[in-house]
Short mmCIF file of C-alpha atoms in Angstrom, two decimals:
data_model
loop_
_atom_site.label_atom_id
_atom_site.label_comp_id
_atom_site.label_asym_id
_atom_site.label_seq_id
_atom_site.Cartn_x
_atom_site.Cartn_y
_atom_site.Cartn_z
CA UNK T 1 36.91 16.61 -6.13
CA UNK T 2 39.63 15.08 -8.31
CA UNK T 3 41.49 19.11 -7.94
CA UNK T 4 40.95 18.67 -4.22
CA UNK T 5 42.44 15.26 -3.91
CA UNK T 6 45.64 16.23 -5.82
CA UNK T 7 46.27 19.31 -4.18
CA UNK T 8 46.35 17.57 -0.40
CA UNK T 9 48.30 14.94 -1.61
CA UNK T 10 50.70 17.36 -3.11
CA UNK T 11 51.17 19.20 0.05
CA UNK T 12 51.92 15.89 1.80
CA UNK T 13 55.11 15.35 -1.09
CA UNK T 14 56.14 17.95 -0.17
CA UNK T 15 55.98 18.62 3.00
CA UNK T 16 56.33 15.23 4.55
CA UNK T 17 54.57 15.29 8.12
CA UNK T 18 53.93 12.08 9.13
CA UNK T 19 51.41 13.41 11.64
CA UNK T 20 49.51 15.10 9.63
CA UNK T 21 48.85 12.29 6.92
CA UNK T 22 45.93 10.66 8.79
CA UNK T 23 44.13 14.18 9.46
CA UNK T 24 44.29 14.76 5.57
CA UNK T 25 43.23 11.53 4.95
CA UNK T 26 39.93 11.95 7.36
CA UNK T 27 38.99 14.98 5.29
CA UNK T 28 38.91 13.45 1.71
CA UNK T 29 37.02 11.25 2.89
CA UNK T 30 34.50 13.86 4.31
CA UNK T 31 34.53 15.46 1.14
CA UNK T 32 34.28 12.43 -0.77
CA UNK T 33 30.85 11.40 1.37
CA UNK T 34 29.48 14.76 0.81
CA UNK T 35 28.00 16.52 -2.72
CA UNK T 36 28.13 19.97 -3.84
CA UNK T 37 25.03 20.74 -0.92
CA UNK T 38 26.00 18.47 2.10
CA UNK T 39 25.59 14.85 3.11
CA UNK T 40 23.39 12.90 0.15
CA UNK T 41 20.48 11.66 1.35
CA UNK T 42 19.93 8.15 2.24
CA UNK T 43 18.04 6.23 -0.82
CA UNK T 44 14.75 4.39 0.01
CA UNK T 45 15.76 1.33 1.70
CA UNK T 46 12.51 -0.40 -0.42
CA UNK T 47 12.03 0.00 -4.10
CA UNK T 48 9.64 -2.62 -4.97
CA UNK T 49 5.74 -1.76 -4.77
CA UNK T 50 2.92 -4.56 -5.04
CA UNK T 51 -0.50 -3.60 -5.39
CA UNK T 52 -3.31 -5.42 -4.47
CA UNK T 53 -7.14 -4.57 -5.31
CA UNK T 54 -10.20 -5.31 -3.43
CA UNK T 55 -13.55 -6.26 -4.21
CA UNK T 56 -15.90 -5.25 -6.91
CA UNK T 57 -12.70 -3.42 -8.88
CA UNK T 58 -9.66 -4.66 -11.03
CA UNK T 59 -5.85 -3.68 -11.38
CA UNK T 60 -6.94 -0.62 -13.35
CA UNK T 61 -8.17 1.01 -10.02
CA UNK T 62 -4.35 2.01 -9.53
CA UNK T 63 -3.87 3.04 -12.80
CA UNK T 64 -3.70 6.85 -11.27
CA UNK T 65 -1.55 6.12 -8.69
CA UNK T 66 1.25 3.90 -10.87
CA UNK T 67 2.69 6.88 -12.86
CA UNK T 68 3.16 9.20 -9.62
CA UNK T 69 4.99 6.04 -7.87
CA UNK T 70 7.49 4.81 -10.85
CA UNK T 71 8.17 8.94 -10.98
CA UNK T 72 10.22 8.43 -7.86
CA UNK T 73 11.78 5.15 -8.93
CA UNK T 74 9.73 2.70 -7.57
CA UNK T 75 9.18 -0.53 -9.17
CA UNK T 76 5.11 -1.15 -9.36
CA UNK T 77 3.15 -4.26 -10.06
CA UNK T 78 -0.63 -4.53 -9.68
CA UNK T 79 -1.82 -8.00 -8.72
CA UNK T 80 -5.32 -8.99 -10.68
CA UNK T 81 -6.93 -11.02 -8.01
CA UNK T 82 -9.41 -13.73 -9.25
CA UNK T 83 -11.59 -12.35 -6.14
CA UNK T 84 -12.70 -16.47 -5.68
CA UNK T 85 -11.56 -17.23 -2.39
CA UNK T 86 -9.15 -15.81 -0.25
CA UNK T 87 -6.64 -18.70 -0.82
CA UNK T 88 -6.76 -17.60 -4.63
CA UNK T 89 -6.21 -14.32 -4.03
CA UNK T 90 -3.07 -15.15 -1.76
CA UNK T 91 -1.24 -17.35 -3.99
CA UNK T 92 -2.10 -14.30 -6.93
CA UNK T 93 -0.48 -11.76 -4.29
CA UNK T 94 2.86 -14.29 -3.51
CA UNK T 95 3.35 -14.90 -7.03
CA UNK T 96 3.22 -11.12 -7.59
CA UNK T 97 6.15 -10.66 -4.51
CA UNK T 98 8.15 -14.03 -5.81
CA UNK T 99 8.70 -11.90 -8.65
CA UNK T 100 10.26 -9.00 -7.27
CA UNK T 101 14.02 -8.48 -6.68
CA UNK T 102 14.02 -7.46 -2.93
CA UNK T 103 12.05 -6.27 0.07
CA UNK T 104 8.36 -5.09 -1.34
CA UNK T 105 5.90 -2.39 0.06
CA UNK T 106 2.70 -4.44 -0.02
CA UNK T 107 -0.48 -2.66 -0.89
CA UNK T 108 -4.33 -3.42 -0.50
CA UNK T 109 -7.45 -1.78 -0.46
CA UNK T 110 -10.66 -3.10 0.54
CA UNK T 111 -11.02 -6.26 0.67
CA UNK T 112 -7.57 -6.97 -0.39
CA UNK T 113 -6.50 -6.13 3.58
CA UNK T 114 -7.13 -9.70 4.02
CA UNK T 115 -5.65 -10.69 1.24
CA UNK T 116 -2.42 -8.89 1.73
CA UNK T 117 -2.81 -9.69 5.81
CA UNK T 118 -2.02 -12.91 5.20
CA UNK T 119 0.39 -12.78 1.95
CA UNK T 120 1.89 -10.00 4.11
CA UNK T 121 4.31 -12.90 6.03
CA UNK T 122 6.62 -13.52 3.08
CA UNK T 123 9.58 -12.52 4.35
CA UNK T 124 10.12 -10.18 1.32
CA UNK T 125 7.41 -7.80 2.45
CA UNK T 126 8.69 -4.93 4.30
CA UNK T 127 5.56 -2.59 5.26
CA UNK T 128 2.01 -2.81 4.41
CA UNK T 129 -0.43 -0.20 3.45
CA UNK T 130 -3.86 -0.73 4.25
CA UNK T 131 -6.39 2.10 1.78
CA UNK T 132 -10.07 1.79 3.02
CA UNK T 133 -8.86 -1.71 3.94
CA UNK T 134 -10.55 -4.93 5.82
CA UNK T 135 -8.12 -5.97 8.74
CA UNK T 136 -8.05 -9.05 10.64
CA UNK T 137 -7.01 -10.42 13.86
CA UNK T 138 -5.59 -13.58 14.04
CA UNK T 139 -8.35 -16.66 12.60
CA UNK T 140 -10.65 -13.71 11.80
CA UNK T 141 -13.07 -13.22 8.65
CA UNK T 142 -14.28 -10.87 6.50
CA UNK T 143 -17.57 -11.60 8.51
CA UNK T 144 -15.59 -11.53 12.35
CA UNK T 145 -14.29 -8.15 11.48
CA UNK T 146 -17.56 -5.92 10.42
CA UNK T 147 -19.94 -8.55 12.63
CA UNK T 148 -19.29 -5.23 15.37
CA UNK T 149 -20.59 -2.42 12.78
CA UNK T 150 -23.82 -1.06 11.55
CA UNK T 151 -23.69 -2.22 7.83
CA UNK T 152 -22.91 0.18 5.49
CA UNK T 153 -25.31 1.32 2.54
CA UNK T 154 -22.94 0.30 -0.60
CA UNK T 155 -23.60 -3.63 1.02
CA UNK T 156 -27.45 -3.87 0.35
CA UNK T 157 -26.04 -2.98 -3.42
CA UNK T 158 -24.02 -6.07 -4.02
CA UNK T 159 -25.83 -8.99 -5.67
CA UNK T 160 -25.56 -12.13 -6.34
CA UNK T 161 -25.60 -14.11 -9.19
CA UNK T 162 -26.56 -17.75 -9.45
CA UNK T 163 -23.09 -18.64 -8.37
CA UNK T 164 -23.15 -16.60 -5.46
CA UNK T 165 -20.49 -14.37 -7.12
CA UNK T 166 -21.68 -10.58 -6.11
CA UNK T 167 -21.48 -7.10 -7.81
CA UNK T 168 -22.74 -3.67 -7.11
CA UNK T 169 -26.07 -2.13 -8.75
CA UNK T 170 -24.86 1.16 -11.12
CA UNK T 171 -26.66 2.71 -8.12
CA UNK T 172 -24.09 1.28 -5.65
CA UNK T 173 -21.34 2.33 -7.90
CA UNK T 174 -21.93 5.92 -8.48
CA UNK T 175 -23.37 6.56 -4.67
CA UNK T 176 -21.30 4.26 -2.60
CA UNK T 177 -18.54 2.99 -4.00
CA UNK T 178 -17.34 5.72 -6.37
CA UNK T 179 -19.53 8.68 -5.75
CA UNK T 180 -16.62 11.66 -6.01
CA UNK T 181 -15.29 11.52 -9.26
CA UNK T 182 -16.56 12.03 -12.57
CA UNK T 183 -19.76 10.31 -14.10
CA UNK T 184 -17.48 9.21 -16.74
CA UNK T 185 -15.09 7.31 -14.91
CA UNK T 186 -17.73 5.81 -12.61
CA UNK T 187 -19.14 4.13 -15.61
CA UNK T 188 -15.69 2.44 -16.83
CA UNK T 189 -15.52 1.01 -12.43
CA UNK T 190 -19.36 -0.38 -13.60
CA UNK T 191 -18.02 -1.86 -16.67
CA UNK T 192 -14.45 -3.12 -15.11
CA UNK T 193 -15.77 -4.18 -12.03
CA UNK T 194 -14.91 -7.35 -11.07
CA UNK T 195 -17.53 -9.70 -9.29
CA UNK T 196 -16.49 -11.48 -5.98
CA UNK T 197 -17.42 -14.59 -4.60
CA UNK T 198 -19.76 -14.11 -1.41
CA UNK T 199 -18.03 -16.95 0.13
CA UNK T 200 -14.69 -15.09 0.48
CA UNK T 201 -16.47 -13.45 3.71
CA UNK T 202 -16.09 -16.49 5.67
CA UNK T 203 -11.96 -17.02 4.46
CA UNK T 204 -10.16 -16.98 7.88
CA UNK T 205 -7.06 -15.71 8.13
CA UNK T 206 -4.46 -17.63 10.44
CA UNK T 207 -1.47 -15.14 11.28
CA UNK T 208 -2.11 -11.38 9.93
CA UNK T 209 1.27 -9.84 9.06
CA UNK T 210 0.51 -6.84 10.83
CA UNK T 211 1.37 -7.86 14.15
CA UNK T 212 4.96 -8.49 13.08
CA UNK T 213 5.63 -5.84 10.14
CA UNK T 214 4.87 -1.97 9.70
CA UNK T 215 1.57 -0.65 8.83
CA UNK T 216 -0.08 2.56 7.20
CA UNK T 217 -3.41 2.76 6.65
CA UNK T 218 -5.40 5.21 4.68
CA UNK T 219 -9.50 5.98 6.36
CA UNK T 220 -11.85 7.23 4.36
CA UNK T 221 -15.75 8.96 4.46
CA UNK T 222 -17.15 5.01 3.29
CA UNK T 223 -20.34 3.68 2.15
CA UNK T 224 -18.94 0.64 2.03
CA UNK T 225 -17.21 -0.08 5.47
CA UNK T 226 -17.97 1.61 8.47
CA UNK T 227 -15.69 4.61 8.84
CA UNK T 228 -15.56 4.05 12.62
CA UNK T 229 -14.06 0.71 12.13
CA UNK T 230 -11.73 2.33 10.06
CA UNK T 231 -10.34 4.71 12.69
CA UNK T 232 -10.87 2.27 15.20
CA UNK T 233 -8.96 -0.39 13.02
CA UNK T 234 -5.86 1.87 12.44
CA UNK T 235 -6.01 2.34 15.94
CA UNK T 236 -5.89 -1.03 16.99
CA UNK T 237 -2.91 -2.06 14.79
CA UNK T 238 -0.34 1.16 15.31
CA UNK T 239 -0.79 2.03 11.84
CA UNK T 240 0.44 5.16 10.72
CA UNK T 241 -3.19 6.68 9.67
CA UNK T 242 -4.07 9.18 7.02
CA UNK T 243 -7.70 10.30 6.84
CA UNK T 244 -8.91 11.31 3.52
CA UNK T 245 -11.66 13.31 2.66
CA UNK T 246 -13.37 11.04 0.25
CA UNK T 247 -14.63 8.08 -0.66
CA UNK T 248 -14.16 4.21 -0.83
CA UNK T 249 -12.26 4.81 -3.70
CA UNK T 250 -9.32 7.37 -2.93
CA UNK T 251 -6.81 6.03 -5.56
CA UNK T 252 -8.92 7.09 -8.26
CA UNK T 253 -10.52 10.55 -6.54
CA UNK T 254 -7.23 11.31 -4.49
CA UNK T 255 -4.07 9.55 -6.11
CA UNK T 256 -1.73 11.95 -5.15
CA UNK T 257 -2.59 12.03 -1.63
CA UNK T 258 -2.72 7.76 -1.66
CA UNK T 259 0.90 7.85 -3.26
CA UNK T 260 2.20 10.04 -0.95
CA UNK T 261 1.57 7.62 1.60
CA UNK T 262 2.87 4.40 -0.23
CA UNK T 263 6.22 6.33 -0.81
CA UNK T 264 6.08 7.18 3.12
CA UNK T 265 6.21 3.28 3.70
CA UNK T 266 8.80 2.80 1.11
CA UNK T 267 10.71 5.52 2.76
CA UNK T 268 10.60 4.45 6.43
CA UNK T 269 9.48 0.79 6.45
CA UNK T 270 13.62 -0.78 6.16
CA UNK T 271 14.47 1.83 9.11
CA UNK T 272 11.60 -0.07 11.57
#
């Protein structure tokens, strides 16, 4: 580049033509804007990733999908929802995107669609991905969303405790929740699991992000929400929509498929 440079500008000493000086200066900058292949490609406009589980799991539920993200340069968090209220879980998510250093690709399975439906209006978050995800529309619940739909066969495996905090029978685990990937990991989801208060089903959310920012969502073969609300959901809020062939759980049993849709948002969601 540097040979380039000092051979035009050599021509131009001399052979002073005043007419041609703006020409020559047009084409180092060309050549300046282009590597050895061509025009560079534009960067990811979002680098920041936030990652937001759902019910009846933990921050570790990502823990497949972190290491094929940061490959491409993404920044990743993993929020580690107290799974109390839906309140709690949204002031967990913000302080996860206060601590990022620009616009944010927000992430949430499961349950966590609420969640990140309504942490979804800080104005940091770009795009939101929504894997196997709970949606609402505006003052919705939990309860308002799947009222519509048969319920699913993982639900009659969540119980309570005397709290009213739920979690899933090993039975519920290893045929509904986690069914497609090895025995050994669906033990560690039974031992990490992380129980959720039944009362987060009424939690209303006022103003879901969706309606105002980009959406993907990932649809799965569930047991634990109906997959026609899933396709129907997708469908109802433009989402970009990837159906998986697996279960409730496709960050653990497909990682490489879920990544390749989070960098997708990353990629595209500054350009909407």
């Amino acid at each position: 580049m540097k040979h380039i440079t000092s051979l035009l500008r050599g021509i131009l000493r001399a052979h002073a033509v005043p007419s041609l000086i703006g020409a020559v200066a047009i084409i180092i900058a060309v050549i300046a804007s282009r590597g050895a292949g061509g025009a560079t490609a534009a960067a990811p406009t979002v680098k920041n990733v936030v990652l937001v589980h759902g019910a009846f799991a933990d921050g570790s539920s990502w823990d497949k999908v972190i290491p094929l993200l940061e490959a491409t340069g993404l920044h990743v968090t993993a929020v580690q929802n107290p799974l109390s209220s839906l309140a709690d879980d949204v002031a967990a998510t913000k302080r996860a995107i206060a601590n990022q250093d620009g616009p944010v690709i927000l992430v949430g399975h499961s349950w966590a669609g609420m969640v990140i439906s309504e942490a979804g209006n800080d104005p940091k978050v770009a795009g939101l991905v929504y894997v196997a995800a709970i949606v609402p529309d505006e003052n919705q619940s939990a309860d308002d969303v799947l009222k519509p739909y048969s319920p699913p066969p993982g639900l009659a495996e969540a119980k309570p405790d005397a709290g009213g905090f739920l979690s899933l029978s090993r039975k519920g685990i290893d045929e509904d929740f986690v069914p497609d990937v090895p025995a050994a990991e669906r033990a560690i989801v039974y031992a990490t699991q992380g129980p959720w208060n039944s009362a987060c089903l009424g939690d209303k959310v006022s103003a879901p992000a969706w309606t105002t920012k980009p959406s993907w969502f990932i649809a799965v073969n569930d047991r634990m929400l109906s997959p026609e609300y899933e396709q129907a959901i997708a469908k109802h809020i433009h989402a970009t929509t990837t159906t998986l062939p697996t279960g409730h759980v496709p960050m653990l049993s497909k990682p490489k498929e879920v990544a390749a849709v989070i960098i997708d948002a990353a990629n595209k969601a500054g350009q909407r």
